Tab-separated table of C-alpha atoms in Angstrom:
chain	number	residue	atom	x	y	z
A	1	MET	CA	-159.872	52.974	43.859
A	2	SER	CA	-159.793	49.303	45.011
A	3	TRP	CA	-162.885	46.698	44.515
A	4	TRP	CA	-163.510	47.340	48.165
A	5	GLY	CA	-163.707	51.320	47.888
A	6	THR	CA	-166.146	50.833	44.772
A	7	LEU	CA	-168.298	48.711	46.845
A	8	ALA	CA	-168.253	51.163	49.846
A	9	GLY	CA	-168.811	53.913	47.630
A	10	GLY	CA	-172.123	52.125	46.276
A	11	ALA	CA	-170.930	51.944	42.782
A	12	PHE	CA	-170.637	48.347	43.174
A	13	GLY	CA	-174.281	47.814	44.204
A	14	PHE	CA	-173.980	44.005	44.806
A	15	MET	CA	-174.183	43.527	41.059
A	16	LEU	CA	-172.372	40.110	41.472
A	17	GLY	CA	-175.983	38.476	42.749
A	18	GLY	CA	-176.159	34.879	43.681
A	19	PRO	CA	-174.869	33.323	46.473
A	20	ILE	CA	-171.395	35.292	46.774
A	21	GLY	CA	-173.365	38.602	46.035
A	22	ALA	CA	-175.782	37.841	48.923
A	23	ALA	CA	-173.233	36.841	51.092
A	24	LEU	CA	-170.957	40.140	50.420
A	25	GLY	CA	-174.228	42.194	50.615
A	26	ALA	CA	-175.055	40.663	54.066
A	27	VAL	CA	-171.775	41.338	55.608
A	28	VAL	CA	-171.300	44.672	54.085
A	29	GLY	CA	-174.923	45.600	55.134
A	30	ARG	CA	-174.200	44.670	58.742
A	31	ASN	CA	-171.209	46.919	58.609
A	32	PHE	CA	-173.373	49.748	57.449
A	33	ASP	CA	-175.671	49.026	60.346
A	34	ARG	CA	-172.948	49.408	62.955
A	35	GLY	CA	-172.158	52.791	61.499
A	36	LEU	CA	-169.068	52.188	59.333
A	37	GLY	CA	-171.011	53.504	56.302
A	38	GLY	CA	-168.761	55.983	54.307
A	39	LYS	CA	-165.793	55.160	56.361
A	40	PHE	CA	-164.557	52.108	54.308
A	41	GLU	CA	-160.632	52.636	53.236
A	42	GLN	CA	-159.579	52.834	49.564
A	43	PRO	CA	-155.956	51.339	50.004
A	44	SER	CA	-154.865	51.551	46.445
A	45	GLY	CA	-156.124	54.865	45.241
A	46	ARG	CA	-156.270	53.653	41.785
A	47	ARG	CA	-158.823	54.768	39.168
A	48	THR	CA	-161.911	52.641	38.562
A	49	GLY	CA	-161.994	53.251	34.919
A	50	GLY	CA	-160.250	51.383	32.032
A	51	ARG	CA	-158.432	48.396	32.190
A	52	ALA	CA	-155.952	46.926	34.809
A	53	GLN	CA	-152.479	46.755	33.733
A	54	GLY	CA	-151.911	43.790	31.269
A	55	GLY	CA	-155.513	42.136	32.466
A	56	LEU	CA	-159.295	42.942	32.823
A	57	PRO	CA	-161.192	45.578	32.175
A	58	ARG	CA	-161.483	47.407	35.377
A	59	GLY	CA	-165.418	46.543	36.045
A	60	HIS	CA	-164.680	42.907	35.210
A	61	GLN	CA	-161.680	42.814	37.599
A	62	PHE	CA	-163.526	44.082	40.375
A	63	ARG	CA	-166.257	41.342	40.230
A	64	VAL	CA	-163.375	38.837	40.083
A	65	GLN	CA	-161.702	40.378	43.050
A	66	ALA	CA	-164.868	40.630	45.023
A	67	ALA	CA	-165.818	37.013	44.449
A	68	PHE	CA	-162.581	35.763	45.313
A	69	PHE	CA	-162.512	37.719	48.702
A	70	THR	CA	-165.817	36.429	49.533
A	71	ALA	CA	-165.211	32.681	48.406
A	72	VAL	CA	-161.948	32.510	50.296
A	73	PHE	CA	-163.238	33.415	53.491
A	74	SER	CA	-166.430	31.803	53.443
A	75	THR	CA	-165.013	28.489	52.170
A	76	MET	CA	-162.188	28.794	54.581
A	77	GLY	CA	-164.935	28.671	57.374
A	78	HIS	CA	-166.522	25.863	55.990
A	79	LEU	CA	-163.327	23.904	55.541
A	80	SER	CA	-162.633	24.487	59.438
A	81	LYS	CA	-165.504	22.732	60.238
A	82	ALA	CA	-165.057	19.915	57.948
A	83	ASP	CA	-163.590	17.556	60.906
A	84	GLY	CA	-166.484	18.309	62.920
A	85	ARG	CA	-165.194	21.156	65.204
A	86	VAL	CA	-163.503	24.394	64.717
A	87	THR	CA	-159.927	24.508	66.529
A	88	ARG	CA	-158.349	27.657	67.858
A	89	ASP	CA	-155.276	26.999	65.452
A	90	GLU	CA	-157.813	27.055	62.576
A	91	ILE	CA	-159.330	30.365	63.940
A	92	ARG	CA	-155.809	31.707	64.469
A	93	MET	CA	-155.000	30.757	60.915
A	94	ALA	CA	-157.673	32.709	59.418
A	95	THR	CA	-156.756	35.828	61.520
A	96	SER	CA	-153.325	35.240	60.121
A	97	VAL	CA	-154.482	35.309	56.910
A	98	MET	CA	-156.477	38.657	57.239
A	99	GLN	CA	-153.210	40.165	59.144
A	100	ASP	CA	-151.059	38.972	56.154
A	101	MET	CA	-153.432	40.862	53.839
A	102	GLU	CA	-153.315	43.855	55.992
A	103	LEU	CA	-157.027	44.598	55.843
A	104	SER	CA	-158.589	47.562	56.975
A	105	PRO	CA	-160.721	47.204	59.995
A	106	GLN	CA	-164.003	47.221	58.079
A	107	GLN	CA	-162.591	44.704	55.639
A	108	ARG	CA	-161.382	42.388	58.449
A	109	GLU	CA	-164.910	42.574	60.088
A	110	ALA	CA	-166.495	41.465	56.774
A	111	ALA	CA	-163.823	38.671	56.427
A	112	LYS	CA	-164.827	37.480	60.022
A	113	ALA	CA	-168.440	37.604	58.987
A	114	LEU	CA	-168.061	35.469	55.961
A	115	PHE	CA	-165.910	32.937	57.784
A	116	ASN	CA	-168.644	32.453	60.258
A	117	GLU	CA	-171.342	32.410	57.293
A	118	GLY	CA	-169.033	29.375	56.007
A	119	LYS	CA	-169.472	27.406	59.478
A	120	GLU	CA	-173.295	27.510	59.184
A	121	ASP	CA	-174.905	24.321	58.672
A	122	GLU	CA	-176.848	25.928	55.765
A	123	PHE	CA	-173.882	27.288	54.028
A	124	ASP	CA	-174.052	26.000	50.373
A	125	ILE	CA	-170.577	25.542	49.312
A	126	HIS	CA	-171.854	24.180	45.768
A	127	ALA	CA	-173.663	27.189	44.942
A	128	VAL	CA	-170.467	29.525	46.096
A	129	LEU	CA	-167.964	27.506	44.333
A	130	THR	CA	-170.008	27.345	41.175
A	131	GLN	CA	-170.548	31.139	41.192
A	132	PHE	CA	-166.580	31.514	42.009
A	133	ARG	CA	-165.820	29.178	38.861
A	134	ARG	CA	-168.073	31.368	36.615
A	135	GLU	CA	-166.535	34.467	37.910
A	136	VAL	CA	-163.020	33.606	37.703
A	137	GLY	CA	-163.495	31.310	34.656
A	138	ARG	CA	-160.171	29.637	33.359
A	139	ARG	CA	-157.620	31.427	35.178
A	140	SER	CA	-155.768	28.848	36.553
A	141	THR	CA	-153.376	31.165	38.395
A	142	LEU	CA	-156.344	32.498	40.211
A	143	GLN	CA	-157.692	29.130	40.681
A	144	ARG	CA	-154.571	27.761	42.033
A	145	MET	CA	-153.867	30.647	44.458
A	146	PHE	CA	-157.335	29.928	45.982
A	147	VAL	CA	-156.687	26.648	46.625
A	148	GLU	CA	-153.351	27.211	48.267
A	149	ILE	CA	-154.940	29.581	50.822
A	150	LEU	CA	-157.384	26.837	51.542
A	151	CYS	CA	-154.514	24.354	51.899
A	152	PHE	CA	-152.625	26.542	54.348
A	153	ALA	CA	-155.929	26.830	56.555
A	154	ALA	CA	-156.469	22.966	56.473
A	155	TYR	CA	-153.220	22.627	57.905
A	156	ALA	CA	-153.782	25.132	60.528
A	157	ASP	CA	-153.430	22.663	63.200
A	158	GLY	CA	-150.732	20.801	62.106
A	159	THR	CA	-152.463	17.945	60.712
A	160	LEU	CA	-154.510	17.358	57.318
A	161	HIS	CA	-157.733	15.496	58.427
A	162	PRO	CA	-159.107	13.208	56.034
A	163	ALA	CA	-162.403	15.068	55.853
A	164	GLU	CA	-160.543	18.111	55.196
A	165	LYS	CA	-158.825	16.478	52.174
A	166	ARG	CA	-162.188	15.283	50.999
A	167	LEU	CA	-163.506	18.814	51.101
A	168	LEU	CA	-160.526	20.207	49.274
A	169	GLY	CA	-160.838	17.588	46.527
A	170	LEU	CA	-164.689	18.820	46.204
A	171	VAL	CA	-163.545	22.268	45.954
A	172	CYS	CA	-161.106	21.454	43.192
A	173	ASP	CA	-163.830	19.385	41.413
A	174	GLU	CA	-166.067	22.283	41.698
A	175	ILE	CA	-163.882	25.084	40.291
A	176	GLY	CA	-162.124	22.901	37.472
A	177	PHE	CA	-158.673	22.669	39.213
A	178	SER	CA	-156.623	19.464	38.784
A	179	GLY	CA	-156.752	17.203	41.548
A	180	TYR	CA	-152.901	16.316	40.562
A	181	GLU	CA	-152.063	19.752	41.217
A	182	LEU	CA	-153.867	19.677	44.577
A	183	GLU	CA	-151.592	16.890	45.807
A	184	SER	CA	-148.490	18.936	44.655
A	185	ILE	CA	-149.811	22.018	46.648
A	186	LEU	CA	-150.511	20.028	49.590
A	187	ALA	CA	-146.816	18.876	49.622
A	188	ALA	CA	-145.612	22.174	48.954
A	189	VAL	CA	-147.595	23.882	51.786
A	190	SER	CA	-146.631	20.946	54.187
A	191	ALA	CA	-142.930	21.616	53.290
A	192	GLU	CA	-143.196	25.204	53.827
A	193	LEU	CA	-144.796	25.009	57.005
A	194	HIS	CA	-142.233	22.773	58.342
A	195	HIS	CA	-139.552	25.153	57.411
A	196	ARG	CA	-141.253	28.081	58.821
A	197	HIS	CA	-141.575	26.111	62.344
A	198	ASP	CA	-138.169	24.579	62.056
A	199	LYS	CA	-135.951	26.147	64.644
A	200	ASP	CA	-133.075	26.616	62.719
A	201	GLY	CA	-134.821	28.431	60.001
A	202	ARG	CA	-132.941	26.545	57.208
A	203	LEU	CA	-134.943	24.924	54.493
A	204	SER	CA	-134.011	21.177	54.114
A	205	LEU	CA	-133.281	20.073	50.770
A	206	ASP	CA	-136.224	17.795	51.056
A	207	ASP	CA	-138.639	20.366	51.768
A	208	ALA	CA	-137.132	22.475	49.060
A	209	TYR	CA	-137.916	19.762	46.486
A	210	ALA	CA	-141.489	19.781	47.692
A	211	VAL	CA	-141.675	23.439	47.429
A	212	LEU	CA	-140.883	23.241	43.636
A	213	ASN	CA	-142.723	20.010	43.196
A	214	VAL	CA	-139.863	18.185	41.738
A	215	PRO	CA	-138.254	14.748	42.554
A	216	ALA	CA	-135.159	14.981	44.338
A	217	ASP	CA	-133.624	13.050	41.067
A	218	ALA	CA	-134.813	15.772	38.578
A	219	GLY	CA	-132.579	17.024	36.067
A	220	ASP	CA	-131.106	20.607	36.494
A	221	ALA	CA	-133.078	21.731	33.505
A	222	GLU	CA	-136.279	20.222	35.072
A	223	VAL	CA	-135.715	22.027	38.386
A	224	LYS	CA	-134.991	25.474	36.567
A	225	LYS	CA	-138.276	24.871	34.602
A	226	ALA	CA	-140.324	24.201	37.540
A	227	TYR	CA	-138.949	27.135	39.409
A	228	ARG	CA	-139.609	29.511	36.311
A	229	ARG	CA	-143.205	28.221	36.250
A	230	LEU	CA	-143.927	28.751	40.027
A	231	LEU	CA	-142.477	32.107	40.049
A	232	SER	CA	-144.701	33.062	36.571
A	233	GLN	CA	-147.761	31.607	38.569
A	234	HIS	CA	-147.389	33.475	41.674
A	235	HIS	CA	-145.943	36.908	40.240
A	236	PRO	CA	-148.057	39.265	42.610
A	237	ASP	CA	-148.629	41.984	39.588
A	238	LYS	CA	-149.832	39.465	37.219
A	239	LEU	CA	-152.231	37.923	39.663
A	240	VAL	CA	-153.663	41.176	40.564
A	241	ALA	CA	-154.171	41.992	36.938
A	242	LYS	CA	-156.087	38.771	36.454
A	243	GLY	CA	-158.289	39.567	39.550
A	244	LEU	CA	-156.531	38.806	42.616
A	245	PRO	CA	-157.539	41.192	45.305
A	246	GLU	CA	-154.917	43.799	45.737
A	247	GLU	CA	-155.257	42.923	49.783
A	248	MET	CA	-153.787	39.510	48.957
A	249	MET	CA	-150.470	40.798	46.952
A	250	LYS	CA	-148.567	40.328	50.157
A	251	MET	CA	-149.473	36.558	50.509
A	252	ALA	CA	-148.350	36.057	46.898
A	253	ALA	CA	-145.042	37.652	47.355
A	254	GLN	CA	-144.722	35.623	50.453
A	255	ARG	CA	-145.292	32.489	48.186
A	256	THR	CA	-142.553	33.992	45.706
A	257	HIS	CA	-140.120	34.344	48.640
A	258	GLU	CA	-140.323	30.803	49.556
A	259	ILE	CA	-139.943	29.556	45.835
A	260	ARG	CA	-136.966	31.539	45.614
A	261	GLN	CA	-135.557	29.997	48.880
A	262	ALA	CA	-136.272	26.562	47.767
A	263	TYR	CA	-134.604	27.054	44.224
A	264	GLU	CA	-131.465	28.690	46.125
A	265	ARG	CA	-131.084	25.895	48.435
A	266	ILE	CA	-130.962	23.227	45.761
A	267	LYS	CA	-128.743	25.228	43.287
A	268	GLU	CA	-126.378	25.487	46.413
A	269	ASN	CA	-126.473	21.848	46.725
A	270	ARG	CA	-126.156	21.177	43.077
A	271	GLY	CA	-123.520	23.821	42.539
A	272	PHE	CA	-125.209	25.156	39.359
């Protein structure tokens, strides 16, 4: 059973508490009010006891997954309003993330409600991120995935607004993530989006280096090391074991695909 199935079944009991527990409890409560109680899907069908493969005790994993899901969509909503208005592209980006995650109808309703809560003036981003950091701890791969999703959202309209970049910096400060790593992620996200929108569909060499976060004059050994490090950071099974919601495995797999493409492009150019 997934964390969502546990929550819907009443076993989770909103035990997260704090602003994240309150937000999750509110949106799930509204879903129950609409007659969805007892109909929540359990995508994975995995058992709830024991320990996730190679990772956290199952109960702790559920807490991290619930916190990640809640913080992603509420912070994404807050980010969408950072430049003063929520654009159609930003709404489309949030919808695209939900589609990539293949959420059930009930999960999608919850994600939309969290996104809308994040847009509210009274949304306490500091409290949410503080609790997110407490739940996730020092799992840098989860922090990175969280920041990457937000960076894709920030670039939804094709431009990174200064206010959005400031908010991303605040997010990194609050969760203890490196500002240097943020810059490398922004460069990689920009390159990936450029590749996705390119008419011929071929990854340029410049974009390939940006995806791997290495300079064009890096040695072969440095390129290979960066490639292996990024693959390890984005390995879907490892991320889920550390607490990434299983619904986000497809997004992690997409990132892995982009990293492999970048490496193959550089490898082809250099002939090693």
